[in-house]
PDB file of C-alpha atoms in Angstrom:
ATOM      1  CA  MET A   1       0.000   0.000   0.000  1.00 63.00           C
ATOM      2  CA  THR A   2       2.930   2.354   0.448  1.00 81.00           C
ATOM      3  CA  LEU A   3       4.410   4.261  -2.445  1.00 88.00           C
ATOM      4  CA  THR A   4       7.832   3.227  -3.662  1.00 93.00           C
ATOM      5  CA  GLN A   5      10.567   5.828  -3.962  1.00 95.00           C
ATOM      6  CA  GLN A   6      10.535   5.448  -7.744  1.00 96.00           C
ATOM      7  CA  ARG A   7       6.764   6.086  -7.953  1.00 94.00           C
ATOM      8  CA  LYS A   8       7.124   9.149  -5.710  1.00 94.00           C
ATOM      9  CA  GLN A   9       9.780  10.561  -8.038  1.00 95.00           C
ATOM     10  CA  GLU A  10       7.496   9.998 -11.042  1.00 95.00           C
ATOM     11  CA  ILE A  11       4.647  11.862  -9.327  1.00 95.00           C
ATOM     12  CA  ILE A  12       6.930  14.717  -8.286  1.00 94.00           C
ATOM     13  CA  SER A  13       8.305  15.113 -11.809  1.00 94.00           C
ATOM     14  CA  GLN A  14       4.785  15.190 -13.300  1.00 94.00           C
ATOM     15  CA  TYR A  15       3.263  17.710 -10.906  1.00 94.00           C
ATOM     16  CA  GLN A  16       6.131  19.947  -9.794  1.00 92.00           C
ATOM     17  CA  VAL A  17       5.652  23.673 -10.247  1.00 89.00           C
ATOM     18  CA  HIS A  18       9.353  24.477 -10.769  1.00 90.00           C
ATOM     19  CA  GLU A  19      12.605  22.542 -11.177  1.00 91.00           C
ATOM     20  CA  THR A  20      13.481  21.967  -7.483  1.00 92.00           C
ATOM     21  CA  ASP A  21       9.902  21.598  -6.257  1.00 91.00           C
ATOM     22  CA  THR A  22       9.252  18.577  -4.045  1.00 89.00           C
ATOM     23  CA  GLY A  23       6.562  19.756  -1.638  1.00 93.00           C
ATOM     24  CA  SER A  24       4.224  22.256  -3.262  1.00 95.00           C
ATOM     25  CA  SER A  25       0.497  21.892  -2.787  1.00 95.00           C
ATOM     26  CA  ASP A  26       0.125  20.386  -6.261  1.00 96.00           C
ATOM     27  CA  VAL A  27       2.659  17.660  -5.525  1.00 96.00           C
ATOM     28  CA  GLN A  28       1.096  16.951  -2.139  1.00 97.00           C
ATOM     29  CA  VAL A  29      -2.373  16.585  -3.665  1.00 97.00           C
ATOM     30  CA  ALA A  30      -1.016  14.229  -6.344  1.00 96.00           C
ATOM     31  CA  MET A  31       0.713  12.076  -3.696  1.00 96.00           C
ATOM     32  CA  LEU A  32      -2.420  11.969  -1.562  1.00 97.00           C
ATOM     33  CA  THR A  33      -4.522  11.017  -4.586  1.00 97.00           C
ATOM     34  CA  GLU A  34      -2.203   8.103  -5.353  1.00 97.00           C
ATOM     35  CA  ARG A  35      -2.383   6.900  -1.737  1.00 96.00           C
ATOM     36  CA  ILE A  36      -6.179   7.313  -1.694  1.00 97.00           C
ATOM     37  CA  ASN A  37      -6.524   5.251  -4.872  1.00 96.00           C
ATOM     38  CA  ARG A  38      -4.353   2.459  -3.462  1.00 96.00           C
ATOM     39  CA  LEU A  39      -6.241   2.423  -0.155  1.00 97.00           C
ATOM     40  CA  SER A  40      -9.569   2.355  -1.971  1.00 97.00           C
ATOM     41  CA  GLN A  41      -8.495  -0.731  -3.899  1.00 97.00           C
ATOM     42  CA  HIS A  42      -7.325  -2.353  -0.656  1.00 97.00           C
ATOM     43  CA  LEU A  43     -10.646  -1.649   1.035  1.00 97.00           C
ATOM     44  CA  GLN A  44     -12.635  -3.144  -1.836  1.00 97.00           C
ATOM     45  CA  VAL A  45     -10.918  -6.453  -1.110  1.00 97.00           C
ATOM     46  CA  ASN A  46     -10.742  -6.114   2.703  1.00 97.00           C
ATOM     47  CA  LYS A  47     -14.135  -4.719   3.618  1.00 96.00           C
ATOM     48  CA  LYS A  48     -13.703  -5.103   7.391  1.00 97.00           C
ATOM     49  CA  ASP A  49     -10.419  -3.225   7.675  1.00 97.00           C
ATOM     50  CA  HIS A  50     -11.838  -0.341   9.664  1.00 97.00           C
ATOM     51  CA  SER A  51      -8.519   1.168  10.730  1.00 97.00           C
ATOM     52  CA  SER A  52      -7.475   1.571   7.099  1.00 96.00           C
ATOM     53  CA  ARG A  53     -10.885   3.062   6.357  1.00 98.00           C
ATOM     54  CA  ARG A  54     -10.295   5.678   9.044  1.00 98.00           C
ATOM     55  CA  GLY A  55      -6.881   6.439   7.546  1.00 97.00           C
ATOM     56  CA  LEU A  56      -8.503   6.804   4.130  1.00 98.00           C
ATOM     57  CA  LEU A  57     -10.998   9.320   5.491  1.00 98.00           C
ATOM     58  CA  LYS A  58      -8.172  11.326   7.068  1.00 98.00           C
ATOM     59  CA  LEU A  59      -6.289  11.380   3.752  1.00 98.00           C
ATOM     60  CA  ILE A  60      -9.416  12.525   1.917  1.00 97.00           C
ATOM     61  CA  GLY A  61      -9.897  15.346   4.418  1.00 97.00           C
ATOM     62  CA  GLN A  62      -6.290  16.448   4.078  1.00 98.00           C
ATOM     63  CA  ARG A  63      -6.555  16.463   0.274  1.00 97.00           C
ATOM     64  CA  LYS A  64      -9.793  18.437   0.502  1.00 97.00           C
ATOM     65  CA  ARG A  65      -8.102  21.114   2.639  1.00 97.00           C
ATOM     66  CA  LEU A  66      -5.164  21.382   0.229  1.00 97.00           C
ATOM     67  CA  LEU A  67      -7.494  21.638  -2.769  1.00 97.00           C
ATOM     68  CA  SER A  68      -9.511  24.407  -1.142  1.00 97.00           C
ATOM     69  CA  TYR A  69      -6.253  26.278  -0.472  1.00 97.00           C
ATOM     70  CA  ILE A  70      -5.198  25.931  -4.113  1.00 97.00           C
ATOM     71  CA  GLN A  71      -8.659  27.044  -5.249  1.00 97.00           C
ATOM     72  CA  LYS A  72      -8.458  30.197  -3.114  1.00 98.00           C
ATOM     73  CA  GLU A  73      -4.977  31.041  -4.382  1.00 96.00           C
ATOM     74  CA  ASN A  74      -5.317  30.331  -8.104  1.00 96.00           C
ATOM     75  CA  ARG A  75      -8.558  29.128  -9.687  1.00 96.00           C
ATOM     76  CA  GLU A  76      -6.983  28.177 -13.047  1.00 96.00           C
ATOM     77  CA  ARG A  77      -4.277  26.085 -11.387  1.00 95.00           C
ATOM     78  CA  TYR A  78      -6.975  24.331  -9.342  1.00 96.00           C
ATOM     79  CA  GLN A  79      -9.050  23.521 -12.435  1.00 96.00           C
ATOM     80  CA  GLY A  80      -5.986  22.194 -14.243  1.00 95.00           C
ATOM     81  CA  LEU A  81      -4.933  20.042 -11.311  1.00 96.00           C
ATOM     82  CA  ILE A  82      -8.283  18.363 -10.758  1.00 96.00           C
ATOM     83  CA  GLY A  83      -8.544  17.776 -14.493  1.00 95.00           C
ATOM     84  CA  ARG A  84      -5.121  16.101 -14.622  1.00 95.00           C
ATOM     85  CA  LEU A  85      -5.859  13.972 -11.557  1.00 95.00           C
ATOM     86  CA  GLY A  86      -9.370  13.066 -12.673  1.00 94.00           C
ATOM     87  CA  ILE A  87     -11.042  13.961  -9.372  1.00 93.00           C
ATOM     88  CA  ARG A  88     -14.153  15.961  -8.454  1.00 81.00           C
ATOM     89  CA  GLY A  89     -15.912  14.745 -11.567  1.00 53.00           C
TER      90      GLY A  89
END
């Protein structure tokens, strides 16, 4: 369920805002989305794993807060990010 270092580097390179960016809001949202997707797949198989379900809900809340921050700062960047990630359909 954890992300490998190689996968993290791929996500960072796709969503970084500038050359040395490793922790901008865009990158954080992309990382959280990847973790949320993996946890969702895990929970479809393991329906009674309530502790992982709680962790999933915490991740979703954190991503929601970051997305609202991005939306307040720059509406176009927000629209582009959710379009690239395929969320908030």
